[in-house]
Amino acid sequence: MKYDRGSERKMYPIVCADCGKEAEVPFKPDSDRPVYCRDCYQKHRPQRDNY
Ligand SMILES: [Zn+2]
């Protein structure tokens, strides 16, 4: 069996700033900003409808 490392995405472990759950994100967490798991990211993503 052969593993293709090139297709493996680098994941960064984080603790969700909302639910406190451990998760992994495919980007480097920004220490200045809260990081959310995928579920909470859906809730916290920027909404520009009210501007
Ligand atoms: Zn969460």
JSON list of N, CA, C and O and ligand atoms in Angstrom, two decimals:
[
{"chain": "A", "resi": 1, "resn": "MET", "atom": "N", "xyz": [0.84, -1.20, 0.00]},
{"chain": "A", "resi": 1, "resn": "MET", "atom": "CA", "xyz": [0.00, 0.00, 0.00]},
{"chain": "A", "resi": 1, "resn": "MET", "atom": "C", "xyz": [0.87, 1.25, 0.00]},
{"chain": "A", "resi": 1, "resn": "MET", "atom": "O", "xyz": [1.88, 1.30, 0.69]},
{"chain": "A", "resi": 2, "resn": "LYS", "atom": "N", "xyz": [0.47, 2.19, -0.75]},
{"chain": "A", "resi": 2, "resn": "LYS", "atom": "CA", "xyz": [1.31, 3.38, -0.91]},
{"chain": "A", "resi": 2, "resn": "LYS", "atom": "C", "xyz": [0.55, 4.64, -0.51]},
{"chain": "A", "resi": 2, "resn": "LYS", "atom": "O", "xyz": [-0.61, 4.82, -0.88]},
{"chain": "A", "resi": 3, "resn": "TYR", "atom": "N", "xyz": [1.23, 5.46, 0.26]},
{"chain": "A", "resi": 3, "resn": "TYR", "atom": "CA", "xyz": [0.60, 6.69, 0.69]},
{"chain": "A", "resi": 3, "resn": "TYR", "atom": "C", "xyz": [1.19, 7.87, -0.08]},
{"chain": "A", "resi": 3, "resn": "TYR", "atom": "O", "xyz": [2.41, 8.00, -0.17]},
{"chain": "A", "resi": 4, "resn": "ASP", "atom": "N", "xyz": [0.34, 8.67, -0.59]},
{"chain": "A", "resi": 4, "resn": "ASP", "atom": "CA", "xyz": [0.79, 9.84, -1.32]},
{"chain": "A", "resi": 4, "resn": "ASP", "atom": "C", "xyz": [0.82, 11.04, -0.37]},
{"chain": "A", "resi": 4, "resn": "ASP", "atom": "O", "xyz": [-0.19, 11.60, -0.02]},
{"chain": "A", "resi": 5, "resn": "ARG", "atom": "N", "xyz": [2.00, 11.37, 0.08]},
{"chain": "A", "resi": 5, "resn": "ARG", "atom": "CA", "xyz": [2.12, 12.47, 1.05]},
{"chain": "A", "resi": 5, "resn": "ARG", "atom": "C", "xyz": [1.76, 13.81, 0.42]},
{"chain": "A", "resi": 5, "resn": "ARG", "atom": "O", "xyz": [1.36, 14.73, 1.09]},
{"chain": "A", "resi": 6, "resn": "GLY", "atom": "N", "xyz": [1.93, 13.92, -0.87]},
{"chain": "A", "resi": 6, "resn": "GLY", "atom": "CA", "xyz": [1.65, 15.19, -1.52]},
{"chain": "A", "resi": 6, "resn": "GLY", "atom": "C", "xyz": [0.20, 15.59, -1.40]},
{"chain": "A", "resi": 6, "resn": "GLY", "atom": "O", "xyz": [-0.13, 16.77, -1.38]},
{"chain": "A", "resi": 7, "resn": "SER", "atom": "N", "xyz": [-0.69, 14.61, -1.29]},
{"chain": "A", "resi": 7, "resn": "SER", "atom": "CA", "xyz": [-2.10, 14.93, -1.22]},
{"chain": "A", "resi": 7, "resn": "SER", "atom": "C", "xyz": [-2.56, 15.15, 0.22]},
{"chain": "A", "resi": 7, "resn": "SER", "atom": "O", "xyz": [-3.69, 15.51, 0.46]},
{"chain": "A", "resi": 8, "resn": "GLU", "atom": "N", "xyz": [-1.65, 14.92, 1.14]},
{"chain": "A", "resi": 8, "resn": "GLU", "atom": "CA", "xyz": [-2.03, 15.07, 2.54]},
{"chain": "A", "resi": 8, "resn": "GLU", "atom": "C", "xyz": [-1.98, 16.54, 2.91]},
{"chain": "A", "resi": 8, "resn": "GLU", "atom": "O", "xyz": [-0.99, 17.21, 2.69]},
{"chain": "A", "resi": 9, "resn": "ARG", "atom": "N", "xyz": [-3.06, 17.01, 3.49]},
{"chain": "A", "resi": 9, "resn": "ARG", "atom": "CA", "xyz": [-3.09, 18.42, 3.86]},
{"chain": "A", "resi": 9, "resn": "ARG", "atom": "C", "xyz": [-2.59, 18.60, 5.28]},
{"chain": "A", "resi": 9, "resn": "ARG", "atom": "O", "xyz": [-2.92, 17.83, 6.16]},
{"chain": "A", "resi": 10, "resn": "LYS", "atom": "N", "xyz": [-1.83, 19.65, 5.46]},
{"chain": "A", "resi": 10, "resn": "LYS", "atom": "CA", "xyz": [-1.35, 19.97, 6.79]},
{"chain": "A", "resi": 10, "resn": "LYS", "atom": "C", "xyz": [-2.50, 20.50, 7.63]},
{"chain": "A", "resi": 10, "resn": "LYS", "atom": "O", "xyz": [-3.19, 21.43, 7.23]},
{"chain": "A", "resi": 11, "resn": "MET", "atom": "N", "xyz": [-2.72, 19.85, 8.77]},
{"chain": "A", "resi": 11, "resn": "MET", "atom": "CA", "xyz": [-3.80, 20.28, 9.63]},
{"chain": "A", "resi": 11, "resn": "MET", "atom": "C", "xyz": [-3.22, 20.79, 10.95]},
{"chain": "A", "resi": 11, "resn": "MET", "atom": "O", "xyz": [-2.25, 20.26, 11.46]},
{"chain": "A", "resi": 12, "resn": "TYR", "atom": "N", "xyz": [-3.83, 21.81, 11.48]},
{"chain": "A", "resi": 12, "resn": "TYR", "atom": "CA", "xyz": [-3.38, 22.39, 12.75]},
{"chain": "A", "resi": 12, "resn": "TYR", "atom": "C", "xyz": [-4.41, 22.12, 13.83]},
{"chain": "A", "resi": 12, "resn": "TYR", "atom": "O", "xyz": [-5.58, 22.44, 13.65]},
{"chain": "A", "resi": 13, "resn": "PRO", "atom": "N", "xyz": [-3.96, 21.54, 14.93]},
{"chain": "A", "resi": 13, "resn": "PRO", "atom": "CA", "xyz": [-4.90, 21.31, 16.03]},
{"chain": "A", "resi": 13, "resn": "PRO", "atom": "C", "xyz": [-5.27, 22.62, 16.70]},
{"chain": "A", "resi": 13, "resn": "PRO", "atom": "O", "xyz": [-4.42, 23.45, 16.97]},
{"chain": "A", "resi": 14, "resn": "ILE", "atom": "N", "xyz": [-6.53, 22.77, 16.98]},
{"chain": "A", "resi": 14, "resn": "ILE", "atom": "CA", "xyz": [-7.02, 23.99, 17.65]},
{"chain": "A", "resi": 14, "resn": "ILE", "atom": "C", "xyz": [-8.03, 23.59, 18.71]},
{"chain": "A", "resi": 14, "resn": "ILE", "atom": "O", "xyz": [-8.50, 22.46, 18.75]},
{"chain": "A", "resi": 15, "resn": "VAL", "atom": "N", "xyz": [-8.33, 24.53, 19.58]},
{"chain": "A", "resi": 15, "resn": "VAL", "atom": "CA", "xyz": [-9.46, 24.36, 20.49]},
{"chain": "A", "resi": 15, "resn": "VAL", "atom": "C", "xyz": [-10.47, 25.43, 20.12]},
{"chain": "A", "resi": 15, "resn": "VAL", "atom": "O", "xyz": [-10.15, 26.61, 20.08]},
{"chain": "A", "resi": 16, "resn": "CYS", "atom": "N", "xyz": [-11.65, 24.98, 19.83]},
{"chain": "A", "resi": 16, "resn": "CYS", "atom": "CA", "xyz": [-12.67, 25.90, 19.36]},
{"chain": "A", "resi": 16, "resn": "CYS", "atom": "C", "xyz": [-12.96, 26.97, 20.41]},
{"chain": "A", "resi": 16, "resn": "CYS", "atom": "O", "xyz": [-13.14, 26.67, 21.59]},
{"chain": "A", "resi": 17, "resn": "ALA", "atom": "N", "xyz": [-12.99, 28.23, 19.97]},
{"chain": "A", "resi": 17, "resn": "ALA", "atom": "CA", "xyz": [-13.22, 29.34, 20.88]},
{"chain": "A", "resi": 17, "resn": "ALA", "atom": "C", "xyz": [-14.67, 29.42, 21.33]},
{"chain": "A", "resi": 17, "resn": "ALA", "atom": "O", "xyz": [-15.00, 30.15, 22.24]},
{"chain": "A", "resi": 18, "resn": "ASP", "atom": "N", "xyz": [-15.52, 28.69, 20.69]},
{"chain": "A", "resi": 18, "resn": "ASP", "atom": "CA", "xyz": [-16.93, 28.72, 21.04]},
{"chain": "A", "resi": 18, "resn": "ASP", "atom": "C", "xyz": [-17.31, 27.54, 21.93]},
{"chain": "A", "resi": 18, "resn": "ASP", "atom": "O", "xyz": [-17.68, 27.72, 23.08]},
{"chain": "A", "resi": 19, "resn": "CYS", "atom": "N", "xyz": [-17.20, 26.35, 21.41]},
{"chain": "A", "resi": 19, "resn": "CYS", "atom": "CA", "xyz": [-17.67, 25.17, 22.15]},
{"chain": "A", "resi": 19, "resn": "CYS", "atom": "C", "xyz": [-16.56, 24.50, 22.94]},
{"chain": "A", "resi": 19, "resn": "CYS", "atom": "O", "xyz": [-16.82, 23.63, 23.76]},
{"chain": "A", "resi": 20, "resn": "GLY", "atom": "N", "xyz": [-15.31, 24.92, 22.72]},
{"chain": "A", "resi": 20, "resn": "GLY", "atom": "CA", "xyz": [-14.21, 24.35, 23.49]},
{"chain": "A", "resi": 20, "resn": "GLY", "atom": "C", "xyz": [-13.76, 22.98, 23.02]},
{"chain": "A", "resi": 20, "resn": "GLY", "atom": "O", "xyz": [-12.93, 22.33, 23.65]},
{"chain": "A", "resi": 21, "resn": "LYS", "atom": "N", "xyz": [-14.32, 22.54, 21.92]},
{"chain": "A", "resi": 21, "resn": "LYS", "atom": "CA", "xyz": [-14.01, 21.24, 21.37]},
{"chain": "A", "resi": 21, "resn": "LYS", "atom": "C", "xyz": [-12.66, 21.28, 20.66]},
{"chain": "A", "resi": 21, "resn": "LYS", "atom": "O", "xyz": [-12.30, 22.30, 20.08]},
{"chain": "A", "resi": 22, "resn": "GLU", "atom": "N", "xyz": [-11.95, 20.16, 20.71]},
{"chain": "A", "resi": 22, "resn": "GLU", "atom": "CA", "xyz": [-10.72, 20.09, 19.95]},
{"chain": "A", "resi": 22, "resn": "GLU", "atom": "C", "xyz": [-11.04, 19.79, 18.50]},
{"chain": "A", "resi": 22, "resn": "GLU", "atom": "O", "xyz": [-11.89, 18.96, 18.21]},
{"chain": "A", "resi": 23, "resn": "ALA", "atom": "N", "xyz": [-10.34, 20.47, 17.62]},
{"chain": "A", "resi": 23, "resn": "ALA", "atom": "CA", "xyz": [-10.60, 20.29, 16.20]},
{"chain": "A", "resi": 23, "resn": "ALA", "atom": "C", "xyz": [-9.31, 20.54, 15.43]},
{"chain": "A", "resi": 23, "resn": "ALA", "atom": "O", "xyz": [-8.29, 20.89, 16.02]},
{"chain": "A", "resi": 24, "resn": "GLU", "atom": "N", "xyz": [-9.40, 20.35, 14.14]},
{"chain": "A", "resi": 24, "resn": "GLU", "atom": "CA", "xyz": [-8.26, 20.63, 13.28]},
{"chain": "A", "resi": 24, "resn": "GLU", "atom": "C", "xyz": [-8.70, 21.53, 12.15]},
{"chain": "A", "resi": 24, "resn": "GLU", "atom": "O", "xyz": [-9.79, 21.39, 11.61]},
{"chain": "A", "resi": 25, "resn": "VAL", "atom": "N", "xyz": [-7.83, 22.47, 11.83]},
{"chain": "A", "resi": 25, "resn": "VAL", "atom": "CA", "xyz": [-8.14, 23.37, 10.73]},
{"chain": "A", "resi": 25, "resn": "VAL", "atom": "C", "xyz": [-7.02, 23.30, 9.70]},
{"chain": "A", "resi": 25, "resn": "VAL", "atom": "O", "xyz": [-5.87, 23.08, 10.05]},
{"chain": "A", "resi": 26, "resn": "PRO", "atom": "N", "xyz": [-7.36, 23.49, 8.45]},
{"chain": "A", "resi": 26, "resn": "PRO", "atom": "CA", "xyz": [-6.37, 23.38, 7.36]},
{"chain": "A", "resi": 26, "resn": "PRO", "atom": "C", "xyz": [-5.55, 24.65, 7.18]},
{"chain": "A", "resi": 26, "resn": "PRO", "atom": "O", "xyz": [-4.84, 24.76, 6.21]},
{"chain": "A", "resi": 27, "resn": "PHE", "atom": "N", "xyz": [-5.68, 25.60, 8.10]},
{"chain": "A", "resi": 27, "resn": "PHE", "atom": "CA", "xyz": [-4.88, 26.82, 7.99]},
{"chain": "A", "resi": 27, "resn": "PHE", "atom": "C", "xyz": [-4.19, 27.08, 9.31]},
{"chain": "A", "resi": 27, "resn": "PHE", "atom": "O", "xyz": [-4.58, 26.55, 10.34]},
{"chain": "A", "resi": 28, "resn": "LYS", "atom": "N", "xyz": [-3.17, 27.90, 9.28]},
{"chain": "A", "resi": 28, "resn": "LYS", "atom": "CA", "xyz": [-2.44, 28.19, 10.51]},
{"chain": "A", "resi": 28, "resn": "LYS", "atom": "C", "xyz": [-3.27, 29.13, 11.37]},
{"chain": "A", "resi": 28, "resn": "LYS", "atom": "O", "xyz": [-3.66, 30.21, 10.93]},
{"chain": "A", "resi": 29, "resn": "PRO", "atom": "N", "xyz": [-3.55, 28.70, 12.60]},
{"chain": "A", "resi": 29, "resn": "PRO", "atom": "CA", "xyz": [-4.39, 29.54, 13.46]},
{"chain": "A", "resi": 29, "resn": "PRO", "atom": "C", "xyz": [-3.74, 30.88, 13.74]},
{"chain": "A", "resi": 29, "resn": "PRO", "atom": "O", "xyz": [-2.55, 30.98, 13.99]},
{"chain": "A", "resi": 30, "resn": "ASP", "atom": "N", "xyz": [-4.54, 31.93, 13.69]},
{"chain": "A", "resi": 30, "resn": "ASP", "atom": "CA", "xyz": [-4.08, 33.27, 13.98]},
{"chain": "A", "resi": 30, "resn": "ASP", "atom": "C", "xyz": [-4.27, 33.50, 15.48]},
{"chain": "A", "resi": 30, "resn": "ASP", "atom": "O", "xyz": [-5.38, 33.46, 15.99]},
{"chain": "A", "resi": 31, "resn": "SER", "atom": "N", "xyz": [-3.17, 33.76, 16.18]},
{"chain": "A", "resi": 31, "resn": "SER", "atom": "CA", "xyz": [-3.25, 33.87, 17.64]},
{"chain": "A", "resi": 31, "resn": "SER", "atom": "C", "xyz": [-4.03, 35.11, 18.06]},
{"chain": "A", "resi": 31, "resn": "SER", "atom": "O", "xyz": [-4.44, 35.22, 19.21]},
{"chain": "A", "resi": 32, "resn": "ASP", "atom": "N", "xyz": [-4.20, 36.05, 17.17]},
{"chain": "A", "resi": 32, "resn": "ASP", "atom": "CA", "xyz": [-4.94, 37.26, 17.51]},
{"chain": "A", "resi": 32, "resn": "ASP", "atom": "C", "xyz": [-6.45, 37.06, 17.43]},
{"chain": "A", "resi": 32, "resn": "ASP", "atom": "O", "xyz": [-7.21, 37.85, 17.96]},
{"chain": "A", "resi": 33, "resn": "ARG", "atom": "N", "xyz": [-6.84, 36.00, 16.75]},
{"chain": "A", "resi": 33, "resn": "ARG", "atom": "CA", "xyz": [-8.26, 35.83, 16.51]},
{"chain": "A", "resi": 33, "resn": "ARG", "atom": "C", "xyz": [-8.72, 34.48, 17.04]},
{"chain": "A", "resi": 33, "resn": "ARG", "atom": "O", "xyz": [-7.97, 33.51, 17.02]},
{"chain": "A", "resi": 34, "resn": "PRO", "atom": "N", "xyz": [-9.95, 34.41, 17.49]},
{"chain": "A", "resi": 34, "resn": "PRO", "atom": "CA", "xyz": [-10.49, 33.12, 17.92]},
{"chain": "A", "resi": 34, "resn": "PRO", "atom": "C", "xyz": [-10.62, 32.18, 16.74]},
{"chain": "A", "resi": 34, "resn": "PRO", "atom": "O", "xyz": [-10.90, 32.61, 15.63]},
{"chain": "A", "resi": 35, "resn": "VAL", "atom": "N", "xyz": [-10.38, 30.90, 17.02]},
{"chain": "A", "resi": 35, "resn": "VAL", "atom": "CA", "xyz": [-10.51, 29.90, 15.96]},
{"chain": "A", "resi": 35, "resn": "VAL", "atom": "C", "xyz": [-11.65, 28.97, 16.34]},
{"chain": "A", "resi": 35, "resn": "VAL", "atom": "O", "xyz": [-11.81, 28.60, 17.49]},
{"chain": "A", "resi": 36, "resn": "TYR", "atom": "N", "xyz": [-12.44, 28.63, 15.37]},
{"chain": "A", "resi": 36, "resn": "TYR", "atom": "CA", "xyz": [-13.61, 27.82, 15.62]},
{"chain": "A", "resi": 36, "resn": "TYR", "atom": "C", "xyz": [-13.53, 26.49, 14.87]},
{"chain": "A", "resi": 36, "resn": "TYR", "atom": "O", "xyz": [-12.89, 26.39, 13.84]},
{"chain": "A", "resi": 37, "resn": "CYS", "atom": "N", "xyz": [-14.22, 25.52, 15.45]},
{"chain": "A", "resi": 37, "resn": "CYS", "atom": "CA", "xyz": [-14.36, 24.26, 14.74]},
{"chain": "A", "resi": 37, "resn": "CYS", "atom": "C", "xyz": [-15.31, 24.48, 13.55]},
{"chain": "A", "resi": 37, "resn": "CYS", "atom": "O", "xyz": [-15.87, 25.56, 13.38]},
{"chain": "A", "resi": 38, "resn": "ARG", "atom": "N", "xyz": [-15.48, 23.45, 12.77]},
{"chain": "A", "resi": 38, "resn": "ARG", "atom": "CA", "xyz": [-16.24, 23.65, 11.54]},
{"chain": "A", "resi": 38, "resn": "ARG", "atom": "C", "xyz": [-17.70, 24.03, 11.82]},
{"chain": "A", "resi": 38, "resn": "ARG", "atom": "O", "xyz": [-18.26, 24.88, 11.16]},
{"chain": "A", "resi": 39, "resn": "ASP", "atom": "N", "xyz": [-18.26, 23.41, 12.82]},
{"chain": "A", "resi": 39, "resn": "ASP", "atom": "CA", "xyz": [-19.65, 23.73, 13.15]},
{"chain": "A", "resi": 39, "resn": "ASP", "atom": "C", "xyz": [-19.81, 25.17, 13.58]},
{"chain": "A", "resi": 39, "resn": "ASP", "atom": "O", "xyz": [-20.70, 25.88, 13.12]},
{"chain": "A", "resi": 40, "resn": "CYS", "atom": "N", "xyz": [-18.93, 25.61, 14.48]},
{"chain": "A", "resi": 40, "resn": "CYS", "atom": "CA", "xyz": [-19.04, 26.97, 15.00]},
{"chain": "A", "resi": 40, "resn": "CYS", "atom": "C", "xyz": [-18.62, 27.98, 13.95]},
{"chain": "A", "resi": 40, "resn": "CYS", "atom": "O", "xyz": [-19.09, 29.11, 13.96]},
{"chain": "A", "resi": 41, "resn": "TYR", "atom": "N", "xyz": [-17.73, 27.58, 13.07]},
{"chain": "A", "resi": 41, "resn": "TYR", "atom": "CA", "xyz": [-17.32, 28.50, 12.02]},
{"chain": "A", "resi": 41, "resn": "TYR", "atom": "C", "xyz": [-18.52, 28.90, 11.17]},
{"chain": "A", "resi": 41, "resn": "TYR", "atom": "O", "xyz": [-18.64, 30.04, 10.73]},
{"chain": "A", "resi": 42, "resn": "GLN", "atom": "N", "xyz": [-19.42, 27.96, 10.99]},
{"chain": "A", "resi": 42, "resn": "GLN", "atom": "CA", "xyz": [-20.62, 28.26, 10.22]},
{"chain": "A", "resi": 42, "resn": "GLN", "atom": "C", "xyz": [-21.42, 29.37, 10.92]},
{"chain": "A", "resi": 42, "resn": "GLN", "atom": "O", "xyz": [-21.99, 30.23, 10.27]},
{"chain": "A", "resi": 43, "resn": "LYS", "atom": "N", "xyz": [-21.43, 29.33, 12.23]},
{"chain": "A", "resi": 43, "resn": "LYS", "atom": "CA", "xyz": [-22.19, 30.32, 12.99]},
{"chain": "A", "resi": 43, "resn": "LYS", "atom": "C", "xyz": [-21.49, 31.66, 13.03]},
{"chain": "A", "resi": 43, "resn": "LYS", "atom": "O", "xyz": [-22.12, 32.70, 13.13]},
{"chain": "A", "resi": 44, "resn": "HIS", "atom": "N", "xyz": [-20.15, 31.61, 13.05]},
{"chain": "A", "resi": 44, "resn": "HIS", "atom": "CA", "xyz": [-19.37, 32.83, 13.29]},
{"chain": "A", "resi": 44, "resn": "HIS", "atom": "C", "xyz": [-18.82, 33.47, 12.03]},
{"chain": "A", "resi": 44, "resn": "HIS", "atom": "O", "xyz": [-18.13, 34.46, 12.12]},
{"chain": "A", "resi": 45, "resn": "ARG", "atom": "N", "xyz": [-19.06, 32.86, 10.91]},
{"chain": "A", "resi": 45, "resn": "ARG", "atom": "CA", "xyz": [-18.48, 33.45, 9.71]},
{"chain": "A", "resi": 45, "resn": "ARG", "atom": "C", "xyz": [-19.11, 34.83, 9.47]},
{"chain": "A", "resi": 45, "resn": "ARG", "atom": "O", "xyz": [-20.25, 35.08, 9.84]},
{"chain": "A", "resi": 46, "resn": "PRO", "atom": "N", "xyz": [-18.34, 35.71, 8.88]},
{"chain": "A", "resi": 46, "resn": "PRO", "atom": "CA", "xyz": [-18.80, 37.10, 8.70]},
{"chain": "A", "resi": 46, "resn": "PRO", "atom": "C", "xyz": [-20.10, 37.17, 7.93]},
{"chain": "A", "resi": 46, "resn": "PRO", "atom": "O", "xyz": [-20.27, 36.52, 6.91]},
{"chain": "A", "resi": 47, "resn": "GLN", "atom": "N", "xyz": [-20.99, 37.96, 8.47]},
{"chain": "A", "resi": 47, "resn": "GLN", "atom": "CA", "xyz": [-22.26, 38.18, 7.77]},
{"chain": "A", "resi": 47, "resn": "GLN", "atom": "C", "xyz": [-22.34, 39.65, 7.41]},
{"chain": "A", "resi": 47, "resn": "GLN", "atom": "O", "xyz": [-22.30, 40.51, 8.26]},
{"chain": "A", "resi": 48, "resn": "ARG", "atom": "N", "xyz": [-22.43, 39.91, 6.15]},
{"chain": "A", "resi": 48, "resn": "ARG", "atom": "CA", "xyz": [-22.41, 41.30, 5.70]},
{"chain": "A", "resi": 48, "resn": "ARG", "atom": "C", "xyz": [-23.81, 41.77, 5.32]},
{"chain": "A", "resi": 48, "resn": "ARG", "atom": "O", "xyz": [-23.99, 42.84, 4.76]},
{"chain": "A", "resi": 49, "resn": "ASP", "atom": "N", "xyz": [-24.80, 40.98, 5.61]},
{"chain": "A", "resi": 49, "resn": "ASP", "atom": "CA", "xyz": [-26.15, 41.32, 5.17]},
{"chain": "A", "resi": 49, "resn": "ASP", "atom": "C", "xyz": [-26.67, 42.59, 5.86]},
{"chain": "A", "resi": 49, "resn": "ASP", "atom": "O", "xyz": [-27.49, 43.30, 5.31]},
{"chain": "A", "resi": 50, "resn": "ASN", "atom": "N", "xyz": [-26.22, 42.82, 7.07]},
{"chain": "A", "resi": 50, "resn": "ASN", "atom": "CA", "xyz": [-26.76, 43.93, 7.84]},
{"chain": "A", "resi": 50, "resn": "ASN", "atom": "C", "xyz": [-26.05, 45.26, 7.61]},
{"chain": "A", "resi": 50, "resn": "ASN", "atom": "O", "xyz": [-26.42, 46.26, 8.20]},
{"chain": "A", "resi": 51, "resn": "TYR", "atom": "N", "xyz": [-25.02, 45.22, 6.81]},
{"chain": "A", "resi": 51, "resn": "TYR", "atom": "CA", "xyz": [-24.31, 46.48, 6.60]},
{"chain": "A", "resi": 51, "resn": "TYR", "atom": "C", "xyz": [-25.03, 47.39, 5.62]},
{"chain": "A", "resi": 51, "resn": "TYR", "atom": "O", "xyz": [-25.70, 46.91, 4.72]},
{"chain": "B", "resi": 1, "resn": "ZN", "atom": "ZN", "xyz": [-16.99, 24.74, 18.11]}
]
